[in-house]
Short mmCIF file of N, CA and C in Angstrom, two decimals:
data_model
loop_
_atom_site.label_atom_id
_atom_site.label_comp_id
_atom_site.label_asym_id
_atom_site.label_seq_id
_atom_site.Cartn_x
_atom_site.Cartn_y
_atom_site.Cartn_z
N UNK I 100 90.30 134.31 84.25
CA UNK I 100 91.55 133.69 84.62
C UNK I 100 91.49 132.22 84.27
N UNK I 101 92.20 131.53 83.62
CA UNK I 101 92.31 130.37 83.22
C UNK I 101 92.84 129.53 84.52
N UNK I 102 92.20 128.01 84.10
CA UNK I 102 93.02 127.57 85.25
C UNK I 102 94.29 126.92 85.07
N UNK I 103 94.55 126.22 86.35
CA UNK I 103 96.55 125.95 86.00
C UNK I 103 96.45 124.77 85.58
N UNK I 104 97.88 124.82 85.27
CA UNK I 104 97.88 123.77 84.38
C UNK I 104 99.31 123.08 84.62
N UNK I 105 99.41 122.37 86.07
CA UNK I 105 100.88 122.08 86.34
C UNK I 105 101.87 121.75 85.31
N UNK I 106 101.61 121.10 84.74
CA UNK I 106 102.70 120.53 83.87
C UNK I 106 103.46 121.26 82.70
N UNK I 107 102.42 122.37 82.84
CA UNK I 107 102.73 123.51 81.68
C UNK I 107 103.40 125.03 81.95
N UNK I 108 102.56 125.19 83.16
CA UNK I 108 103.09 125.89 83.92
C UNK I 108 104.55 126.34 85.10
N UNK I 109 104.65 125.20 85.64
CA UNK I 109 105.27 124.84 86.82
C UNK I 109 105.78 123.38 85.98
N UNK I 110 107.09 123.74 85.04
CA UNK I 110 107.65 122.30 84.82
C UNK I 110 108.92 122.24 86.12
N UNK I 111 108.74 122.45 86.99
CA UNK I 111 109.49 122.05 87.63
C UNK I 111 109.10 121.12 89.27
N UNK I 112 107.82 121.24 88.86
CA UNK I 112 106.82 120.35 89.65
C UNK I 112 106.55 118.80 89.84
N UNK I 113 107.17 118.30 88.63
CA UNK I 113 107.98 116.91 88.49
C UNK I 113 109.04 116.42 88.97
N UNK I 114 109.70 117.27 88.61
CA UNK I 114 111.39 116.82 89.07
C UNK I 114 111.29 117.14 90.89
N UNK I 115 110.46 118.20 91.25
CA UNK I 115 110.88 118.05 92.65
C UNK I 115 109.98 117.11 93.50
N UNK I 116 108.70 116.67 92.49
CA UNK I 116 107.85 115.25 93.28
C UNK I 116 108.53 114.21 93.26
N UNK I 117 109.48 114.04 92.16
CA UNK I 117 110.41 113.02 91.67
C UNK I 117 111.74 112.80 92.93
N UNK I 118 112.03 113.75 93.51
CA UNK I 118 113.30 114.06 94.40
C UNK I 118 112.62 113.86 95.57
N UNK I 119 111.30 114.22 96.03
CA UNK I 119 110.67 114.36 97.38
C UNK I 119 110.81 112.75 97.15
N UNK I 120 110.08 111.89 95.83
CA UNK I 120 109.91 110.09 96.56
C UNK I 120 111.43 109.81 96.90
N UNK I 121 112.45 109.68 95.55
CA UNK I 121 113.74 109.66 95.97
C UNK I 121 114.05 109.96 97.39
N UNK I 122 114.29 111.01 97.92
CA UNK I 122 114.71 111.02 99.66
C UNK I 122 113.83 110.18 100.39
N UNK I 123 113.01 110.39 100.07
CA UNK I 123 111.81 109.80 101.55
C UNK I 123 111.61 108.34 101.40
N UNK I 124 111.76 107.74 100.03
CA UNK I 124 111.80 106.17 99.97
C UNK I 124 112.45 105.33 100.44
N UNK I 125 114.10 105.76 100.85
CA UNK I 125 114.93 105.10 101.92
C UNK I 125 114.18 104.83 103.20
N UNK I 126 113.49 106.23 103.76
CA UNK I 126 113.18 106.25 105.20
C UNK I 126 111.68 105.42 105.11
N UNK I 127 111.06 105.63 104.47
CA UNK I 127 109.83 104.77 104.49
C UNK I 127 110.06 103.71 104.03
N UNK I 128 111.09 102.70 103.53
CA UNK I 128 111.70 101.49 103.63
C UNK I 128 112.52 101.01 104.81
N UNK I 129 112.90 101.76 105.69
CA UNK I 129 113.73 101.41 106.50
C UNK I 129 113.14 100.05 107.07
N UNK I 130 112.10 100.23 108.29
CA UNK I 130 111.46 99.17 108.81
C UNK I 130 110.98 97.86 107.77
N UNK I 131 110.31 97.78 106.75
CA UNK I 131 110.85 96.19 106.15
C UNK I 131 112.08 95.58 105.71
N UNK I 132 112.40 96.91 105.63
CA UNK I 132 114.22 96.33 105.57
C UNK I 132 114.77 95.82 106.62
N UNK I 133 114.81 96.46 107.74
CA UNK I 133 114.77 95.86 108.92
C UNK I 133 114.27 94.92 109.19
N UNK I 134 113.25 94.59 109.36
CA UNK I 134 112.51 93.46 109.42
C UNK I 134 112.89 92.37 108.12
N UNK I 135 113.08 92.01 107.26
CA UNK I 135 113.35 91.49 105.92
C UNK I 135 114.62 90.94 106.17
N UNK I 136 115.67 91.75 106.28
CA UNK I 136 117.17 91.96 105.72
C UNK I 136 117.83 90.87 106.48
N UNK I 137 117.67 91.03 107.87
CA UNK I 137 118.65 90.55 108.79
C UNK I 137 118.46 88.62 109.01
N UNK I 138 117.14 88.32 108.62
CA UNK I 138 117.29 86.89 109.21
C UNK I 138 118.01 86.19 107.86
N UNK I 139 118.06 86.86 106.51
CA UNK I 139 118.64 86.54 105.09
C UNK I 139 120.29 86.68 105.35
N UNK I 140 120.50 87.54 106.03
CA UNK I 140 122.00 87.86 106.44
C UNK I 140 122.52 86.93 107.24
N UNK I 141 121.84 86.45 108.37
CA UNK I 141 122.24 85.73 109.13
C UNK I 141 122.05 84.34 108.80
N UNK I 142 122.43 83.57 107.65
CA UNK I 142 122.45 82.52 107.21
C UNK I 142 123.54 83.12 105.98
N UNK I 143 124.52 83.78 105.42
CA UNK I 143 125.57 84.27 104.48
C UNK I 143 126.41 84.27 105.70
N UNK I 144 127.99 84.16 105.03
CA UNK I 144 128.85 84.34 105.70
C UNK I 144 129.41 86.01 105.84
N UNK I 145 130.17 86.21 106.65
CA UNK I 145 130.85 87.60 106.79
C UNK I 145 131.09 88.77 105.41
N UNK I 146 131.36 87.98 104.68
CA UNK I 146 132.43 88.21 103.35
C UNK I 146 131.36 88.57 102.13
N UNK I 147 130.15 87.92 102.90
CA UNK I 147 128.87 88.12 101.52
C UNK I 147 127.91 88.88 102.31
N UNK I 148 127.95 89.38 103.37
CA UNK I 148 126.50 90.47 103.99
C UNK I 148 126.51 91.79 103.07
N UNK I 149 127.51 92.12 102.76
CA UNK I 149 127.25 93.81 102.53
C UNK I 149 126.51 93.30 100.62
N UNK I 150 127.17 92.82 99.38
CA UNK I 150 126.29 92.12 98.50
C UNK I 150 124.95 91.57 98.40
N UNK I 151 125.03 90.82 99.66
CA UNK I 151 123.74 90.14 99.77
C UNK I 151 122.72 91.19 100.20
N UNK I 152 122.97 92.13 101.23
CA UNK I 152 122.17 93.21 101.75
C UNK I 152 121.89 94.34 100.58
N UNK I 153 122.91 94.71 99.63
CA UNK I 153 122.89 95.38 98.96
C UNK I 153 121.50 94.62 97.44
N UNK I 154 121.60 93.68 97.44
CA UNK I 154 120.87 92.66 96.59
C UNK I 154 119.21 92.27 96.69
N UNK I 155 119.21 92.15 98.06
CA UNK I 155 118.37 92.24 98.42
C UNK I 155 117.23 93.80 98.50
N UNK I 156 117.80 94.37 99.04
CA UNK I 156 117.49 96.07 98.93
C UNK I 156 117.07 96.32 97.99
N UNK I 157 117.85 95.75 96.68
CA UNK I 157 117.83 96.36 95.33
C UNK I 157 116.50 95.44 94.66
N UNK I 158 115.96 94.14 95.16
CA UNK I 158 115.31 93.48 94.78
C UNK I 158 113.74 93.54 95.67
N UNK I 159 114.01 94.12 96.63
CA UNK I 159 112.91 94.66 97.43
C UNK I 159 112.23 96.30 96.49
N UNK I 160 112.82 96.91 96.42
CA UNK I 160 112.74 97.93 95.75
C UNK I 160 112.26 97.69 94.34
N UNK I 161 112.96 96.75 93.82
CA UNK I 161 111.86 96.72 92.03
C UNK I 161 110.86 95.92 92.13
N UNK I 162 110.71 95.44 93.19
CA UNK I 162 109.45 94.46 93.71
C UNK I 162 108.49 95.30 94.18
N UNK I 163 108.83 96.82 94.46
CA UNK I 163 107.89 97.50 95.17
C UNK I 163 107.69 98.34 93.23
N UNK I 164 108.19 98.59 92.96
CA UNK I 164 108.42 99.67 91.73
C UNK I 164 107.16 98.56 90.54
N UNK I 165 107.53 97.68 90.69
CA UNK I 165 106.72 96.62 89.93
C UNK I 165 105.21 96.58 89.93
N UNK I 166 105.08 96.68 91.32
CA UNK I 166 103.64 97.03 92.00
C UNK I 166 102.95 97.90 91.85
N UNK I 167 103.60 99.27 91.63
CA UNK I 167 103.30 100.32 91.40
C UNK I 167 102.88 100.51 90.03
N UNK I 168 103.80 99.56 89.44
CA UNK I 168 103.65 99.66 87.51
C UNK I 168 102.43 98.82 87.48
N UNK I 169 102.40 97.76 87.56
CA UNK I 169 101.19 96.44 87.75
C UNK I 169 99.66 97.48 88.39
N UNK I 170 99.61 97.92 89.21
CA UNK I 170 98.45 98.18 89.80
C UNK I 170 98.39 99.84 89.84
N UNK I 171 98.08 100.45 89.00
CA UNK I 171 97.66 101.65 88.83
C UNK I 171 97.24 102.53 89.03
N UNK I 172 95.29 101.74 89.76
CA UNK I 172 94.47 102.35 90.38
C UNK I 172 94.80 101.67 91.76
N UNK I 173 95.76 102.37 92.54
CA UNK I 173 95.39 101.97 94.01
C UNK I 173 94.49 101.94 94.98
N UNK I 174 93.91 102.98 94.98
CA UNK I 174 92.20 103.01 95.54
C UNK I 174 91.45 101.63 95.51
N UNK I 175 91.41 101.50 94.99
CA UNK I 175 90.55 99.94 94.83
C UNK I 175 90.90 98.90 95.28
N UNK I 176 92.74 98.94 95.24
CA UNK I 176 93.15 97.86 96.18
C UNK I 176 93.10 98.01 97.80
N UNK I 177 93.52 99.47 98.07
CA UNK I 177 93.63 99.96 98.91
C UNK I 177 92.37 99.59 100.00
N UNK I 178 90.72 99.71 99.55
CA UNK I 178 90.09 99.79 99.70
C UNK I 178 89.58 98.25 99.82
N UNK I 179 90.18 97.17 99.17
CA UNK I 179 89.79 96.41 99.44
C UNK I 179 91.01 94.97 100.73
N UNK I 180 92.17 95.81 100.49
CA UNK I 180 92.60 95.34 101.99
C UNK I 180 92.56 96.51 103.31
N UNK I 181 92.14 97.21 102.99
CA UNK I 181 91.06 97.84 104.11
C UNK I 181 90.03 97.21 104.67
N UNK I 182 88.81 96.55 104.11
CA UNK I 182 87.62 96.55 104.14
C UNK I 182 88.19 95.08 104.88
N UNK I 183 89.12 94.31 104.18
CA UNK I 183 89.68 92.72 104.62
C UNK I 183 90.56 93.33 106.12
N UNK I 184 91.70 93.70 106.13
CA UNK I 184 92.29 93.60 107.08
C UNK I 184 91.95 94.62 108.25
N UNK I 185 91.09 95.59 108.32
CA UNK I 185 90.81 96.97 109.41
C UNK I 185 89.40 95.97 109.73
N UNK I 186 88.59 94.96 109.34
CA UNK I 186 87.33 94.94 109.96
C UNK I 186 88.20 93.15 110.51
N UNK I 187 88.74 92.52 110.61
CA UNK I 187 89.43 91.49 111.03
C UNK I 187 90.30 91.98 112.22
N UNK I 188 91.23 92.88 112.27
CA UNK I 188 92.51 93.19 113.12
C UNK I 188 91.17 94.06 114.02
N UNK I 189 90.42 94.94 113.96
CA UNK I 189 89.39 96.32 114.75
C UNK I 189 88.32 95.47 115.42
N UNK I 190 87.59 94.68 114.30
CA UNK I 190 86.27 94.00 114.84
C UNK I 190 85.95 92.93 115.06
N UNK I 191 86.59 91.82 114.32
CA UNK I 191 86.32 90.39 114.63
C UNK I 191 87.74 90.02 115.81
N UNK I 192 88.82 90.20 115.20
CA UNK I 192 89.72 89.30 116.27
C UNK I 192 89.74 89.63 117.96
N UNK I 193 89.72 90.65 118.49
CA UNK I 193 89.61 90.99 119.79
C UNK I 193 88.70 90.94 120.43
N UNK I 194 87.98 90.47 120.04
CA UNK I 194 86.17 90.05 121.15
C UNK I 194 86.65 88.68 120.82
N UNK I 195 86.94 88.23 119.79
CA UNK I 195 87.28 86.54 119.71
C UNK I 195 88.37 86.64 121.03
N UNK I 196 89.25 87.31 120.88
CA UNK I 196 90.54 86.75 121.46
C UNK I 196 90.55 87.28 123.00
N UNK I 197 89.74 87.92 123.27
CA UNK I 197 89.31 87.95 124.91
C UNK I 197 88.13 86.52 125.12
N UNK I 198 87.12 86.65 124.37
CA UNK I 198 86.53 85.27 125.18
C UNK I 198 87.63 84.06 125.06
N UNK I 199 88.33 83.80 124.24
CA UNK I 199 89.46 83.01 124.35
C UNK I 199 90.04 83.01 125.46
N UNK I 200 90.86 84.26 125.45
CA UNK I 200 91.58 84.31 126.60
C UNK I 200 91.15 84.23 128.04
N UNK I 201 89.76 84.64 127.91
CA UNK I 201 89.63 84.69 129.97
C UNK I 201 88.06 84.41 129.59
N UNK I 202 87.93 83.35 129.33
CA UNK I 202 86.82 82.22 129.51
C UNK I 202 87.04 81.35 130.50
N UNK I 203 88.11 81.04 131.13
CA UNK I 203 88.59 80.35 131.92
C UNK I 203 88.20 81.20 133.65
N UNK I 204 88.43 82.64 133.38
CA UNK I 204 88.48 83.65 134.41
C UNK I 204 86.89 83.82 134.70
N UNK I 205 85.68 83.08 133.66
CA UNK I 205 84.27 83.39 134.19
C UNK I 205 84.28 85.00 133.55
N UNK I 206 83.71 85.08 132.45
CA UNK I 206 83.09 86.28 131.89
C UNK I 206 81.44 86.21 132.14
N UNK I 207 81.44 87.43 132.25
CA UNK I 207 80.49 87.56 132.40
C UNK I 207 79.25 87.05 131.10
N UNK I 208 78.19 86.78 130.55
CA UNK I 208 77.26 86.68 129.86
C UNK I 208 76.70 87.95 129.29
N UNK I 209 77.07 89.15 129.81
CA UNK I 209 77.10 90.33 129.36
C UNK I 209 78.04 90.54 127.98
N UNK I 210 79.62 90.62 128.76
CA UNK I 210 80.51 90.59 127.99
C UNK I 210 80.52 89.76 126.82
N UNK I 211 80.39 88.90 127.08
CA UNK I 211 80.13 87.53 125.82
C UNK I 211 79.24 87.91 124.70
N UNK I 212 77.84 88.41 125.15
CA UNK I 212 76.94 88.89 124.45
C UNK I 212 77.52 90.14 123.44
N UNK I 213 78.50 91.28 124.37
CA UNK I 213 78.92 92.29 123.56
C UNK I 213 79.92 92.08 122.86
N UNK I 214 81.16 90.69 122.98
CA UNK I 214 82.00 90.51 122.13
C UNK I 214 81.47 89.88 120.87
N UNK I 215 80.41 88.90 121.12
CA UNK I 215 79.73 88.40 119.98
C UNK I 215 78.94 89.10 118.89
N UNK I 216 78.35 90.47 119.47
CA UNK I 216 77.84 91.19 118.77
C UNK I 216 78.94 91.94 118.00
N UNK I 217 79.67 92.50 118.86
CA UNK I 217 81.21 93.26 117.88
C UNK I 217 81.51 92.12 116.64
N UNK I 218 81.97 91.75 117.10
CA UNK I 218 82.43 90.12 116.16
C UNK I 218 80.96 90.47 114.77
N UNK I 219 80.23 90.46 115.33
CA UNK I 219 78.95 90.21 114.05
C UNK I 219 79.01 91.41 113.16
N UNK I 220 79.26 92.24 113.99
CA UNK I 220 78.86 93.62 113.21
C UNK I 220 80.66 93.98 112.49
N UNK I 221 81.72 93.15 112.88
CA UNK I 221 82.87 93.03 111.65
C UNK I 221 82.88 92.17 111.05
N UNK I 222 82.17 91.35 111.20
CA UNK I 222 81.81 90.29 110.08
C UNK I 222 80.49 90.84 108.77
N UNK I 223 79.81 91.69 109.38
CA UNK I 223 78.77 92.36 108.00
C UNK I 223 79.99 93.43 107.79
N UNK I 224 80.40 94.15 108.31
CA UNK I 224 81.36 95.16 107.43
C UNK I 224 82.30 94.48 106.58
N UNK I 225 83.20 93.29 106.94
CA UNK I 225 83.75 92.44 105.82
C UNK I 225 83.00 92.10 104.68
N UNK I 226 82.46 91.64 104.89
CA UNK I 226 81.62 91.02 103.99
C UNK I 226 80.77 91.98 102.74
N UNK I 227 80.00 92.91 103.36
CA UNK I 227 80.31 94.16 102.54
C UNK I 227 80.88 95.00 101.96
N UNK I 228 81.70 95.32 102.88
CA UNK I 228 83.28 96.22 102.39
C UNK I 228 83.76 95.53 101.38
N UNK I 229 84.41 94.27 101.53
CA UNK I 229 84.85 93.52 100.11
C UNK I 229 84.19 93.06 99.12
N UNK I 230 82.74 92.94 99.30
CA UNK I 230 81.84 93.00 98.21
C UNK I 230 81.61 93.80 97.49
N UNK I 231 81.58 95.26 97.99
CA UNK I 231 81.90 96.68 97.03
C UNK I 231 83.05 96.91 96.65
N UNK I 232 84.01 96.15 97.57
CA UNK I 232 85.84 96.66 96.46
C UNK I 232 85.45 95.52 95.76
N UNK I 233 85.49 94.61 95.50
CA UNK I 233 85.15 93.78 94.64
C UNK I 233 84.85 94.02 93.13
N UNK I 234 83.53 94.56 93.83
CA UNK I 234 81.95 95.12 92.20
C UNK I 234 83.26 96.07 92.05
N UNK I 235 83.55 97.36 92.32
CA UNK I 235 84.09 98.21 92.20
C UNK I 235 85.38 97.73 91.04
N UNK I 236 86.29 96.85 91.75
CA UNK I 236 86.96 96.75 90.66
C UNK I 236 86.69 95.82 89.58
N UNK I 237 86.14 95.21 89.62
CA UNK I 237 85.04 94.63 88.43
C UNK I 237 84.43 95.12 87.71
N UNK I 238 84.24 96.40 87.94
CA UNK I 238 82.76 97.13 87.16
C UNK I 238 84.49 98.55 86.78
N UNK I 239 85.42 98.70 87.20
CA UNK I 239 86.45 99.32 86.37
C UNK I 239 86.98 98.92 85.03
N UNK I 240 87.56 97.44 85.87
CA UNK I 240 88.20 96.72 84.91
C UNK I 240 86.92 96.64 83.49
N UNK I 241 86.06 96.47 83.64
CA UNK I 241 84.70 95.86 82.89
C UNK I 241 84.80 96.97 81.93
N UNK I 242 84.64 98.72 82.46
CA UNK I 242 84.73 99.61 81.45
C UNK I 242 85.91 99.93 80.81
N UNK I 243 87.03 99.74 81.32
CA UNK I 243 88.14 99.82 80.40
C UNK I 243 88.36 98.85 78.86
N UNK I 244 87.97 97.07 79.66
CA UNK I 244 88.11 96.58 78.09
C UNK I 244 87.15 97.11 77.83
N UNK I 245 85.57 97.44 77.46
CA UNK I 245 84.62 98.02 76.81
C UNK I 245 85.12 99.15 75.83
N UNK I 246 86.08 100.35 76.85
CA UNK I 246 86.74 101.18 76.07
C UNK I 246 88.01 100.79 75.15
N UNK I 247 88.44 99.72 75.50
CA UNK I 247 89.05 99.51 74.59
C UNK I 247 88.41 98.60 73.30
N UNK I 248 87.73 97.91 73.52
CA UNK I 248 87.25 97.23 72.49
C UNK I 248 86.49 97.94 71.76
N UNK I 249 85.72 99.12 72.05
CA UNK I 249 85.13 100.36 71.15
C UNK I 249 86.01 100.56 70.60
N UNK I 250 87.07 101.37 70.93
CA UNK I 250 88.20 101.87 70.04
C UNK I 250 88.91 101.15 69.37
N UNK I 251 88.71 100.19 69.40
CA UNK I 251 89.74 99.36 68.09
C UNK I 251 88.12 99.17 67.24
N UNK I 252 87.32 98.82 67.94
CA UNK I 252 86.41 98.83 66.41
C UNK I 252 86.13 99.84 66.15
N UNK I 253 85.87 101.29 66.10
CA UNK I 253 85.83 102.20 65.50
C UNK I 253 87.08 102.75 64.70
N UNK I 254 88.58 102.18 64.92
CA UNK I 254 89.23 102.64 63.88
C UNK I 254 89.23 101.32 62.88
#
């Protein structure tokens, strides 16, 4: 039995991945739109919101479409505001931001000890984590021109 071969097989496997982003891209835009739209609106007058909203939308959207064209391999980015923002927001800021906050209230020297250690141990996962997305996309980018610069000198 051979194996499949979507695109050859199932040409209709495009057009309906193509229709699934279409619907679902409104709703998974909603909230920055929301967030985005309204403080831009509220500096236009009456007569220019529905244009301006409509403009905006439309410029949010090829700004996202752009991104998508620009950056290819997402994994790698993905991976490297992961490694930046999940070990900052998980491990460093909230042991910071309790001894901050109730240092005043007498923590214990226990606690202190275990927020400082949390804190340390998201500070080596940063620091690592983005050191391998880093190499990682360095050592991509690195083999692609290679492949390309083979192939133009071999023809």
């Amino acid at each position: 039995m051979s194996s499949l071969n979507v695109e050859r097989d199932l040409p209709g496997v495009k057009l309906l991945y193509s229709f699934g982003i279409f619907i679902t891209f409104a709703l998974q835009f909603y909230v920055p739109a929301e967030i985005l739209i309204p403080p831009v609106l509220a500096r236009v007058s009456v007569r220019w919101e529905r244009p301006v909203d409509m403009l905006l939308r439309t410029v949010l959207v090829l700004f996202t479409c752009a991104l998508a064209i620009l950056i290819p391999e997402l994994d790698l980015v993905i991976s490297l505001v992961g490694s930046v923002s999940s070990s900052f927001l998980a491990l460093i800021f909230p042991p910071i931001l309790q001894i901050l906050t109730f240092h005043t209230e007498g923590l214990s020297p226990l606690v202190t000890i275990k927020n400082a250690a949390i804190s340390l141990i998201g500070l080596i996962g940063f620091i690592t984590g983005t050191y391998i997305a880093i190499e990682k996309i360095i050592e991509r980018n690195g083999l692609k021109s290679t492949e390309a610069f083979s192939s133009f000198m071999v023809q």
